Amino acid sequence: GAVQAAPPPVVLDSEPAGAEVLEQGVIIGTTPLVLPRPSADALRELEVRLDAHEPRRVRVSAASATHVQVNLAVRRRRGRARTAPPDLAAGTMGEAAPRRPPPQAELLDPWSH
């Protein structure tokens, strides 16, 4: 039969670039990474990791686009947020109380039933 041309590879890219790409816990390269396109029934589960960023899982299959872009979110520092919760900071200024609606506004009109 006719020789079929090889399918185009899948380019796995990340923003920011230079992230580690892992498959089953093994580093297979860094982004941008050119991956051979999986066969029709194959599915590759990859993980994209970068220091100080949240890891992202990516699935690459025969139907994937030729260019897969992964945006990595900066990991929030968990320690800093707990020291000064915003709701407590607002309460110490005494501004929280006047913003609540007066009690009459919350009562339904008794004649509207």
PDB file of N, CA, C and O in Angstrom, residues 48-95:
ATOM      1  N   VAL A  48       3.551  19.134  33.711  1.00  0.00           N
ATOM      2  CA  VAL A  48       4.463  20.236  33.445  1.00  0.00           C
ATOM      3  C   VAL A  48       4.737  20.926  34.779  1.00  0.00           C
ATOM      4  O   VAL A  48       3.808  21.369  35.458  1.00  0.00           O
ATOM      5  N   ARG A  49       6.020  20.999  35.153  1.00  0.00           N
ATOM      6  CA  ARG A  49       6.377  21.559  36.460  1.00  0.00           C
ATOM      7  C   ARG A  49       7.451  22.618  36.304  1.00  0.00           C
ATOM      8  O   ARG A  49       8.369  22.477  35.504  1.00  0.00           O
ATOM      9  N   LEU A  50       7.328  23.667  37.106  1.00  0.00           N
ATOM     10  CA  LEU A  50       8.323  24.730  37.128  1.00  0.00           C
ATOM     11  C   LEU A  50       8.399  25.264  38.546  1.00  0.00           C
ATOM     12  O   LEU A  50       7.378  25.384  39.232  1.00  0.00           O
ATOM     13  N   ASP A  51       9.615  25.569  38.991  1.00  0.00           N
ATOM     14  CA  ASP A  51       9.786  26.078  40.351  1.00  0.00           C
ATOM     15  C   ASP A  51       8.891  27.284  40.598  1.00  0.00           C
ATOM     16  O   ASP A  51       8.764  28.157  39.737  1.00  0.00           O
ATOM     17  N   ALA A  52       8.286  27.346  41.779  1.00  0.00           N
ATOM     18  CA  ALA A  52       7.435  28.459  42.221  1.00  0.00           C
ATOM     19  C   ALA A  52       6.165  28.591  41.390  1.00  0.00           C
ATOM     20  O   ALA A  52       5.503  29.616  41.442  1.00  0.00           O
ATOM     21  N   HIS A  53       5.816  27.567  40.611  1.00  0.00           N
ATOM     22  CA  HIS A  53       4.574  27.580  39.840  1.00  0.00           C
ATOM     23  C   HIS A  53       3.775  26.324  40.166  1.00  0.00           C
ATOM     24  O   HIS A  53       4.322  25.310  40.576  1.00  0.00           O
ATOM     25  N   GLU A  54       2.464  26.436  39.959  1.00  0.00           N
ATOM     26  CA  GLU A  54       1.597  25.283  40.172  1.00  0.00           C
ATOM     27  C   GLU A  54       1.802  24.284  39.033  1.00  0.00           C
ATOM     28  O   GLU A  54       1.808  24.671  37.863  1.00  0.00           O
ATOM     29  N   PRO A  55       1.957  22.984  39.341  1.00  0.00           N
ATOM     30  CA  PRO A  55       2.091  21.995  38.263  1.00  0.00           C
ATOM     31  C   PRO A  55       0.787  21.842  37.498  1.00  0.00           C
ATOM     32  O   PRO A  55      -0.295  22.049  38.043  1.00  0.00           O
ATOM     33  N   ARG A  56       0.919  21.508  36.221  1.00  0.00           N
ATOM     34  CA  ARG A  56      -0.270  21.305  35.389  1.00  0.00           C
ATOM     35  C   ARG A  56      -0.176  19.953  34.713  1.00  0.00           C
ATOM     36  O   ARG A  56       0.882  19.562  34.240  1.00  0.00           O
ATOM     37  N   ARG A  57      -1.300  19.251  34.639  1.00  0.00           N
ATOM     38  CA  ARG A  57      -1.347  17.971  33.930  1.00  0.00           C
ATOM     39  C   ARG A  57      -1.869  18.214  32.513  1.00  0.00           C
ATOM     40  O   ARG A  57      -2.798  18.996  32.311  1.00  0.00           O
ATOM     41  N   VAL A  58      -1.241  17.537  31.559  1.00  0.00           N
ATOM     42  CA  VAL A  58      -1.605  17.703  30.155  1.00  0.00           C
ATOM     43  C   VAL A  58      -1.786  16.323  29.543  1.00  0.00           C
ATOM     44  O   VAL A  58      -0.983  15.421  29.804  1.00  0.00           O
ATOM     45  N   ARG A  59      -2.824  16.169  28.754  1.00  0.00           N
ATOM     46  CA  ARG A  59      -3.022  14.912  28.019  1.00  0.00           C
ATOM     47  C   ARG A  59      -2.706  15.175  26.552  1.00  0.00           C
ATOM     48  O   ARG A  59      -3.227  16.119  25.960  1.00  0.00           O
ATOM     49  N   VAL A  60      -1.880  14.321  25.979  1.00  0.00           N
ATOM     50  CA  VAL A  60      -1.528  14.427  24.567  1.00  0.00           C
ATOM     51  C   VAL A  60      -2.020  13.168  23.875  1.00  0.00           C
ATOM     52  O   VAL A  60      -1.709  12.054  24.298  1.00  0.00           O
ATOM     53  N   SER A  61      -2.804  13.353  22.807  1.00  0.00           N
ATOM     54  CA  SER A  61      -3.345  12.220  22.062  1.00  0.00           C
ATOM     55  C   SER A  61      -3.171  12.489  20.572  1.00  0.00           C
ATOM     56  O   SER A  61      -2.662  13.535  20.162  1.00  0.00           O
ATOM     57  N   ALA A  62      -3.639  11.545  19.763  1.00  0.00           N
ATOM     58  CA  ALA A  62      -3.549  11.708  18.309  1.00  0.00           C
ATOM     59  C   ALA A  62      -4.356  12.914  17.841  1.00  0.00           C
ATOM     60  O   ALA A  62      -4.063  13.511  16.806  1.00  0.00           O
ATOM     61  N   ALA A  63      -5.364  13.311  18.627  1.00  0.00           N
ATOM     62  CA  ALA A  63      -6.214  14.433  18.233  1.00  0.00           C
ATOM     63  C   ALA A  63      -5.696  15.774  18.745  1.00  0.00           C
ATOM     64  O   ALA A  63      -6.316  16.803  18.486  1.00  0.00           O
ATOM     65  N   SER A  64      -4.586  15.762  19.450  1.00  0.00           N
ATOM     66  CA  SER A  64      -4.080  17.018  20.006  1.00  0.00           C
ATOM     67  C   SER A  64      -3.661  17.983  18.900  1.00  0.00           C
ATOM     68  O   SER A  64      -3.291  17.571  17.797  1.00  0.00           O
ATOM     69  N   ALA A  65      -3.699  19.255  19.232  1.00  0.00           N
ATOM     70  CA  ALA A  65      -3.216  20.268  18.298  1.00  0.00           C
ATOM     71  C   ALA A  65      -1.708  20.111  18.126  1.00  0.00           C
ATOM     72  O   ALA A  65      -1.025  19.509  18.962  1.00  0.00           O
ATOM     73  N   THR A  66      -1.177  20.674  17.037  1.00  0.00           N
ATOM     74  CA  THR A  66       0.264  20.569  16.814  1.00  0.00           C
ATOM     75  C   THR A  66       1.042  21.425  17.798  1.00  0.00           C
ATOM     76  O   THR A  66       2.228  21.222  18.008  1.00  0.00           O
ATOM     77  N   HIS A  67       0.366  22.402  18.408  1.00  0.00           N
ATOM     78  CA  HIS A  67       1.041  23.246  19.395  1.00  0.00           C
ATOM     79  C   HIS A  67       0.156  23.332  20.635  1.00  0.00           C
ATOM     80  O   HIS A  67      -0.954  23.843  20.575  1.00  0.00           O
ATOM     81  N   VAL A  68       0.646  22.791  21.731  1.00  0.00           N
ATOM     82  CA  VAL A  68      -0.119  22.794  22.981  1.00  0.00           C
ATOM     83  C   VAL A  68       0.561  23.770  23.933  1.00  0.00           C
ATOM     84  O   VAL A  68       1.733  23.610  24.276  1.00  0.00           O
ATOM     85  N   GLN A  69      -0.178  24.795  24.326  1.00  0.00           N
ATOM     86  CA  GLN A  69       0.369  25.829  25.207  1.00  0.00           C
ATOM     87  C   GLN A  69      -0.202  25.643  26.610  1.00  0.00           C
ATOM     88  O   GLN A  69      -1.408  25.518  26.784  1.00  0.00           O
ATOM     89  N   VAL A  70       0.670  25.615  27.604  1.00  0.00           N
ATOM     90  CA  VAL A  70       0.258  25.466  28.995  1.00  0.00           C
ATOM     91  C   VAL A  70       0.679  26.723  29.738  1.00  0.00           C
ATOM     92  O   VAL A  70       1.860  27.084  29.734  1.00  0.00           O
ATOM     93  N   ASN A  71      -0.285  27.404  30.342  1.00  0.00           N
ATOM     94  CA  ASN A  71       0.037  28.582  31.143  1.00  0.00           C
ATOM     95  C   ASN A  71       0.193  28.160  32.599  1.00  0.00           C
ATOM     96  O   ASN A  71      -0.741  27.627  33.189  1.00  0.00           O
ATOM     97  N   LEU A  72       1.371  28.385  33.149  1.00  0.00           N
ATOM     98  CA  LEU A  72       1.647  27.982  34.523  1.00  0.00           C
ATOM     99  C   LEU A  72       1.368  29.155  35.465  1.00  0.00           C
ATOM    100  O   LEU A  72       1.904  30.244  35.275  1.00  0.00           O
ATOM    101  N   ALA A  73       0.533  28.913  36.460  1.00  0.00           N
ATOM    102  CA  ALA A  73       0.194  29.956  37.427  1.00  0.00           C
ATOM    103  C   ALA A  73       1.261  30.004  38.522  1.00  0.00           C
ATOM    104  O   ALA A  73       1.755  28.965  38.968  1.00  0.00           O
ATOM    105  N   VAL A  74       1.590  31.207  38.937  1.00  0.00           N
ATOM    106  CA  VAL A  74       2.556  31.360  40.020  1.00  0.00           C
ATOM    107  C   VAL A  74       1.943  30.819  41.303  1.00  0.00           C
ATOM    108  O   VAL A  74       0.794  31.106  41.634  1.00  0.00           O
ATOM    109  N   ARG A  75       2.704  29.995  41.998  1.00  0.00           N
ATOM    110  CA  ARG A  75       2.198  29.410  43.242  1.00  0.00           C
ATOM    111  C   ARG A  75       2.109  30.494  44.300  1.00  0.00           C
ATOM    112  O   ARG A  75       3.047  31.242  44.529  1.00  0.00           O
ATOM    113  N   ARG A  76       0.947  30.584  44.955  1.00  0.00           N
ATOM    114  CA  ARG A  76       0.784  31.579  46.019  1.00  0.00           C
ATOM    115  C   ARG A  76       1.523  31.127  47.265  1.00  0.00           C
ATOM    116  O   ARG A  76       1.489  29.948  47.607  1.00  0.00           O
ATOM    117  N   ARG A  77       2.143  32.062  47.928  1.00  0.00           N
ATOM    118  CA  ARG A  77       2.799  31.732  49.190  1.00  0.00           C
ATOM    119  C   ARG A  77       1.722  31.570  50.253  1.00  0.00           C
ATOM    120  O   ARG A  77       0.974  32.495  50.523  1.00  0.00           O
ATOM    121  N   ARG A  78       1.653  30.374  50.820  1.00  0.00           N
ATOM    122  CA  ARG A  78       0.556  30.113  51.770  1.00  0.00           C
ATOM    123  C   ARG A  78       0.796  30.808  53.104  1.00  0.00           C
ATOM    124  O   ARG A  78      -0.134  31.133  53.803  1.00  0.00           O
ATOM    125  N   GLY A  79       2.046  31.027  53.473  1.00  0.00           N
ATOM    126  CA  GLY A  79       2.315  31.588  54.796  1.00  0.00           C
ATOM    127  C   GLY A  79       1.919  33.042  54.926  1.00  0.00           C
ATOM    128  O   GLY A  79       1.471  33.469  55.969  1.00  0.00           O
ATOM    129  N   ARG A  80       2.069  33.816  53.846  1.00  0.00           N
ATOM    130  CA  ARG A  80       1.860  35.253  53.963  1.00  0.00           C
ATOM    131  C   ARG A  80       0.394  35.630  54.104  1.00  0.00           C
ATOM    132  O   ARG A  80       0.051  36.591  54.768  1.00  0.00           O
ATOM    133  N   ALA A  81      -0.479  34.872  53.492  1.00  0.00           N
ATOM    134  CA  ALA A  81      -1.891  35.253  53.485  1.00  0.00           C
ATOM    135  C   ALA A  81      -2.517  35.150  54.868  1.00  0.00           C
ATOM    136  O   ALA A  81      -3.428  35.891  55.192  1.00  0.00           O
ATOM    137  N   ARG A  82      -2.023  34.223  55.689  1.00  0.00           N
ATOM    138  CA  ARG A  82      -2.683  34.012  56.979  1.00  0.00           C
ATOM    139  C   ARG A  82      -2.359  35.088  58.000  1.00  0.00           C
ATOM    140  O   ARG A  82      -3.080  35.257  58.952  1.00  0.00           O
ATOM    141  N   THR A  83      -1.249  35.803  57.840  1.00  0.00           N
ATOM    142  CA  THR A  83      -0.829  36.743  58.880  1.00  0.00           C
ATOM    143  C   THR A  83      -1.796  37.915  58.998  1.00  0.00           C
ATOM    144  O   THR A  83      -2.052  38.393  60.085  1.00  0.00           O
ATOM    145  N   ALA A  84      -2.365  38.404  57.899  1.00  0.00           N
ATOM    146  CA  ALA A  84      -3.261  39.557  57.973  1.00  0.00           C
ATOM    147  C   ALA A  84      -4.478  39.311  57.092  1.00  0.00           C
ATOM    148  O   ALA A  84      -4.495  39.685  55.930  1.00  0.00           O
ATOM    149  N   PRO A  85      -5.510  38.655  57.618  1.00  0.00           N
ATOM    150  CA  PRO A  85      -6.726  38.468  56.811  1.00  0.00           C
ATOM    151  C   PRO A  85      -7.365  39.817  56.505  1.00  0.00           C
ATOM    152  O   PRO A  85      -7.461  40.671  57.382  1.00  0.00           O
ATOM    153  N   PRO A  86      -7.808  40.042  55.277  1.00  0.00           N
ATOM    154  CA  PRO A  86      -8.343  41.365  54.906  1.00  0.00           C
ATOM    155  C   PRO A  86      -9.598  41.744  55.686  1.00  0.00           C
ATOM    156  O   PRO A  86      -9.801  42.913  55.986  1.00  0.00           O
ATOM    157  N   ASP A  87     -10.441  40.773  56.058  1.00  0.00           N
ATOM    158  CA  ASP A  87     -11.680  41.150  56.750  1.00  0.00           C
ATOM    159  C   ASP A  87     -11.386  41.673  58.159  1.00  0.00           C
ATOM    160  O   ASP A  87     -12.033  42.586  58.645  1.00  0.00           O
ATOM    161  N   LEU A  88     -10.373  41.107  58.832  1.00  0.00           N
ATOM    162  CA  LEU A  88     -10.038  41.613  60.155  1.00  0.00           C
ATOM    163  C   LEU A  88      -9.412  42.994  60.064  1.00  0.00           C
ATOM    164  O   LEU A  88      -9.677  43.863  60.880  1.00  0.00           O
ATOM    165  N   ALA A  89      -8.603  43.217  59.068  1.00  0.00           N
ATOM    166  CA  ALA A  89      -7.950  44.515  58.922  1.00  0.00           C
ATOM    167  C   ALA A  89      -8.993  45.613  58.709  1.00  0.00           C
ATOM    168  O   ALA A  89      -8.887  46.700  59.251  1.00  0.00           O
ATOM    169  N   ALA A  90     -10.043  45.312  57.936  1.00  0.00           N
ATOM    170  CA  ALA A  90     -11.073  46.321  57.706  1.00  0.00           C
ATOM    171  C   ALA A  90     -11.859  46.584  58.988  1.00  0.00           C
ATOM    172  O   ALA A  90     -12.264  47.708  59.252  1.00  0.00           O
ATOM    173  N   GLY A  91     -12.069  45.533  59.791  1.00  0.00           N
ATOM    174  CA  GLY A  91     -12.865  45.704  61.002  1.00  0.00           C
ATOM    175  C   GLY A  91     -12.183  46.603  62.023  1.00  0.00           C
ATOM    176  O   GLY A  91     -12.849  47.339  62.737  1.00  0.00           O
ATOM    177  N   THR A  92     -10.854  46.583  62.082  1.00  0.00           N
ATOM    178  CA  THR A  92     -10.177  47.389  63.087  1.00  0.00           C
ATOM    179  C   THR A  92     -10.318  48.871  62.796  1.00  0.00           C
ATOM    180  O   THR A  92     -10.213  49.687  63.678  1.00  0.00           O
ATOM    181  N   MET A  93     -10.597  49.233  61.545  1.00  0.00           N
ATOM    182  CA  MET A  93     -10.756  50.651  61.222  1.00  0.00           C
ATOM    183  C   MET A  93     -12.153  51.152  61.570  1.00  0.00           C
ATOM    184  O   MET A  93     -12.436  52.327  61.457  1.00  0.00           O
ATOM    185  N   GLY A  94     -13.043  50.256  61.942  1.00  0.00           N
ATOM    186  CA  GLY A  94     -14.400  50.677  62.295  1.00  0.00           C
ATOM    187  C   GLY A  94     -15.256  51.004  61.092  1.00  0.00           C
ATOM    188  O   GLY A  94     -16.266  51.664  61.210  1.00  0.00           O
ATOM    189  N   GLU A  95     -14.859  50.546  59.901  1.00  0.00           N
ATOM    190  CA  GLU A  95     -15.640  50.862  58.713  1.00  0.00           C
ATOM    191  C   GLU A  95     -16.635  49.755  58.364  1.00  0.00           C
ATOM    192  O   GLU A  95     -17.506  49.965  57.554  1.00  0.00           O
TER     193      GLU A  95
END
